[in-house]
Amino acid sequence: MILPRVRDPRFVTIRRGGTLTDSDHHLLALWAASCAEHVLDLFESARPEDLRPRQAIEHARAWVRGEVTMMQARAAGGHAMGAARDLRGAARHAAYAAGQAGAVAHVAAHELGAAAYAIKAARAAVPEGDREAASRRECRWQRDQLPETIRELVLDDQRLRNEICWSVFDC
């Protein structure tokens, strides 16, 4: 579970009664795509012939550019999550990260899912004794990628949802 029971109006677009601007929604999608892409090789090394996670990331970015619809980006995200089903470990988490990135076009709050799964992927990719350090490195890398205009929003979201996101944002 990565979404809160009650939707935060800061992640609902203005036209739907929230406070999120379209430009900030786009920034969230681009950041989520970057988080997912950062660990994509962990999936692609296990399944180089399966393009679904990469396509989900590309669809997230294409949605921002107005080249695909929200429904197309969301569907690509669902297909990426389907690619994860029979996998375990880092490859599975990386595919889920891509799926979450694709879903940001539909529900902006999936931005944190992309980030959390990417951290889980980075953690699962290293030996047991190195996992905490890998988690912190990935979390810090993600924070370094945050555009200034959404930085405080995402950091606050991480604080609020850290517990339901496997406490991966303790970095």
Short mmCIF file of C-alpha atoms in Angstrom, two decimals:
data_model
loop_
_atom_site.label_atom_id
_atom_site.label_comp_id
_atom_site.label_asym_id
_atom_site.label_seq_id
_atom_site.Cartn_x
_atom_site.Cartn_y
_atom_site.Cartn_z
CA MET A 1 0.00 0.00 0.00
CA ILE A 2 1.57 3.27 -1.07
CA LEU A 3 -1.46 5.55 -1.32
CA PRO A 4 -3.08 7.08 1.74
CA ARG A 5 -6.70 6.26 2.54
CA VAL A 6 -7.61 9.94 2.27
CA ARG A 7 -6.29 11.74 -0.80
CA ASP A 8 -4.11 14.72 -0.09
CA PRO A 9 -5.60 17.70 -1.99
CA ARG A 10 -2.07 18.87 -2.77
CA PHE A 11 -1.85 15.91 -5.18
CA VAL A 12 -5.23 16.48 -6.80
CA THR A 13 -5.32 18.88 -9.73
CA ILE A 14 -7.11 22.19 -9.41
CA ARG A 15 -9.70 21.18 -12.02
CA ARG A 16 -10.63 18.21 -9.80
CA GLY A 17 -10.96 20.25 -6.62
CA GLY A 18 -7.40 20.03 -5.31
CA THR A 19 -4.53 22.48 -5.34
CA LEU A 20 -2.05 20.81 -7.73
CA THR A 21 -1.24 22.83 -10.86
CA ASP A 22 -0.75 21.07 -14.17
CA SER A 23 2.86 22.23 -14.30
CA ASP A 24 3.60 20.73 -10.88
CA HIS A 25 1.79 17.53 -11.88
CA HIS A 26 4.09 17.35 -14.90
CA LEU A 27 7.15 17.88 -12.71
CA LEU A 28 6.01 15.06 -10.42
CA ALA A 29 5.66 12.76 -13.44
CA LEU A 30 9.10 13.66 -14.75
CA TRP A 31 10.69 13.15 -11.34
CA ALA A 32 8.96 9.77 -10.95
CA ALA A 33 10.18 8.76 -14.41
CA SER A 34 13.74 9.71 -13.47
CA CYS A 35 13.54 7.70 -10.25
CA ALA A 36 12.29 4.64 -12.14
CA GLU A 37 14.79 5.01 -14.96
CA HIS A 38 17.66 5.20 -12.46
CA VAL A 39 17.08 1.54 -11.52
CA LEU A 40 15.62 0.29 -14.83
CA ASP A 41 18.79 -1.64 -15.67
CA LEU A 42 18.00 -3.94 -12.73
CA PHE A 43 14.90 -5.08 -14.60
CA GLU A 44 16.42 -5.00 -18.07
CA SER A 45 19.38 -7.14 -17.02
CA ALA A 46 16.90 -9.84 -15.95
CA ARG A 47 14.49 -9.41 -18.88
CA PRO A 48 16.22 -7.54 -21.71
CA GLU A 49 13.51 -8.49 -24.21
CA ASP A 50 10.65 -7.08 -22.12
CA LEU A 51 10.16 -3.42 -23.01
CA ARG A 52 7.09 -2.74 -20.84
CA PRO A 53 8.83 -0.93 -17.96
CA ARG A 54 10.88 1.24 -20.34
CA GLN A 55 7.73 2.03 -22.30
CA ALA A 56 5.93 3.09 -19.11
CA ILE A 57 8.71 5.55 -18.33
CA GLU A 58 8.65 6.84 -21.89
CA HIS A 59 4.86 7.20 -21.72
CA ALA A 60 5.11 9.22 -18.50
CA ARG A 61 7.41 11.66 -20.26
CA ALA A 62 5.31 11.63 -23.44
CA TRP A 63 2.24 12.49 -21.34
CA VAL A 64 4.05 15.55 -20.01
CA ARG A 65 4.84 16.60 -23.59
CA GLY A 66 1.19 16.09 -24.59
CA GLU A 67 2.03 13.24 -26.95
CA VAL A 68 -0.07 10.56 -25.22
CA THR A 69 -3.22 10.69 -23.14
CA MET A 70 -3.47 10.09 -19.43
CA MET A 71 -5.18 6.77 -20.18
CA GLN A 72 -2.32 5.67 -22.43
CA ALA A 73 0.29 6.54 -19.80
CA ARG A 74 -1.71 4.80 -17.10
CA ALA A 75 -2.16 1.69 -19.28
CA ALA A 76 1.59 1.58 -19.97
CA GLY A 77 2.16 1.76 -16.21
CA GLY A 78 -0.17 -1.19 -15.70
CA HIS A 79 1.69 -3.21 -18.32
CA ALA A 80 5.00 -2.47 -16.56
CA MET A 81 3.54 -3.76 -13.30
CA GLY A 82 2.47 -6.86 -15.19
CA ALA A 83 6.09 -7.38 -16.17
CA ALA A 84 6.95 -7.62 -12.48
CA ARG A 85 4.49 -10.35 -11.58
CA ASP A 86 6.67 -13.43 -11.94
CA LEU A 87 9.90 -11.79 -10.78
CA ARG A 88 11.46 -11.33 -7.37
CA GLY A 89 13.92 -8.91 -5.86
CA ALA A 90 15.50 -5.94 -7.60
CA ALA A 91 14.06 -6.69 -11.05
CA ARG A 92 10.52 -6.87 -9.66
CA HIS A 93 10.85 -3.62 -7.71
CA ALA A 94 12.35 -1.84 -10.72
CA ALA A 95 9.40 -2.87 -12.91
CA TYR A 96 6.99 -1.67 -10.22
CA ALA A 97 8.84 1.65 -10.06
CA ALA A 98 8.30 2.08 -13.81
CA GLY A 99 4.65 1.13 -13.45
CA GLN A 100 4.14 3.69 -10.72
CA ALA A 101 5.83 6.34 -12.87
CA GLY A 102 3.37 5.65 -15.67
CA ALA A 103 0.47 5.92 -13.25
CA VAL A 104 1.42 9.46 -12.12
CA ALA A 105 -0.45 10.87 -15.12
CA HIS A 106 -3.64 9.43 -13.62
CA VAL A 107 -2.98 9.96 -9.89
CA ALA A 108 -0.15 12.33 -9.01
CA ALA A 109 0.41 10.64 -5.64
CA HIS A 110 1.92 7.64 -7.43
CA GLU A 111 5.08 9.75 -7.63
CA LEU A 112 6.09 8.41 -4.25
CA GLY A 113 5.44 4.84 -5.36
CA ALA A 114 7.94 5.20 -8.18
CA ALA A 115 10.52 6.55 -5.75
CA ALA A 116 9.84 3.96 -3.03
CA TYR A 117 10.02 1.01 -5.42
CA ALA A 118 13.23 2.39 -6.92
CA ILE A 119 14.78 2.51 -3.45
CA LYS A 120 13.59 -1.04 -2.80
CA ALA A 121 15.17 -2.11 -6.10
CA ALA A 122 18.50 -0.49 -5.24
CA ARG A 123 18.39 -2.12 -1.82
CA ALA A 124 17.60 -5.58 -3.20
CA ALA A 125 20.40 -5.36 -5.77
CA VAL A 126 23.23 -5.45 -3.22
CA PRO A 127 24.40 -7.95 -0.59
CA GLU A 128 22.61 -7.92 2.77
CA GLY A 129 25.31 -5.92 4.59
CA ASP A 130 25.20 -3.11 2.01
CA ARG A 131 21.44 -2.63 1.83
CA GLU A 132 21.00 0.25 4.26
CA ALA A 133 23.75 2.24 2.57
CA ALA A 134 22.27 1.50 -0.86
CA SER A 135 18.85 2.68 0.34
CA ARG A 136 20.25 5.94 1.67
CA ARG A 137 22.28 6.57 -1.50
CA GLU A 138 19.26 6.03 -3.75
CA CYS A 139 17.02 8.19 -1.55
CA ARG A 140 19.57 11.00 -1.55
CA TRP A 141 20.06 10.71 -5.32
CA GLN A 142 16.31 11.03 -5.80
CA ARG A 143 16.15 14.09 -3.57
CA ASP A 144 18.96 15.68 -5.56
CA GLN A 145 16.81 15.30 -8.70
CA LEU A 146 13.81 17.13 -7.24
CA PRO A 147 12.93 20.37 -9.01
CA GLU A 148 12.86 23.24 -6.54
CA THR A 149 9.20 24.04 -7.21
CA ILE A 150 8.03 20.64 -5.97
CA ARG A 151 10.82 19.85 -3.51
CA GLU A 152 9.00 20.76 -0.29
CA LEU A 153 5.79 19.08 -1.47
CA VAL A 154 7.58 15.78 -2.14
CA LEU A 155 9.69 15.92 1.02
CA ASP A 156 6.56 16.51 3.10
CA ASP A 157 4.80 13.67 1.27
CA GLN A 158 7.75 11.40 2.06
CA ARG A 159 7.50 12.34 5.72
CA LEU A 160 3.75 11.73 5.82
CA ARG A 161 3.74 8.46 3.88
CA ASN A 162 7.11 7.03 4.89
CA GLU A 163 5.54 4.40 7.10
CA ILE A 164 3.20 3.06 4.40
CA CYS A 165 6.11 3.15 1.93
CA TRP A 166 8.19 0.63 3.91
CA SER A 167 10.07 3.45 5.69
CA VAL A 168 12.41 3.83 2.70
CA PHE A 169 12.58 7.63 2.98
CA ASP A 170 14.71 7.64 6.15
CA CYS A 171 17.76 9.12 4.52
#
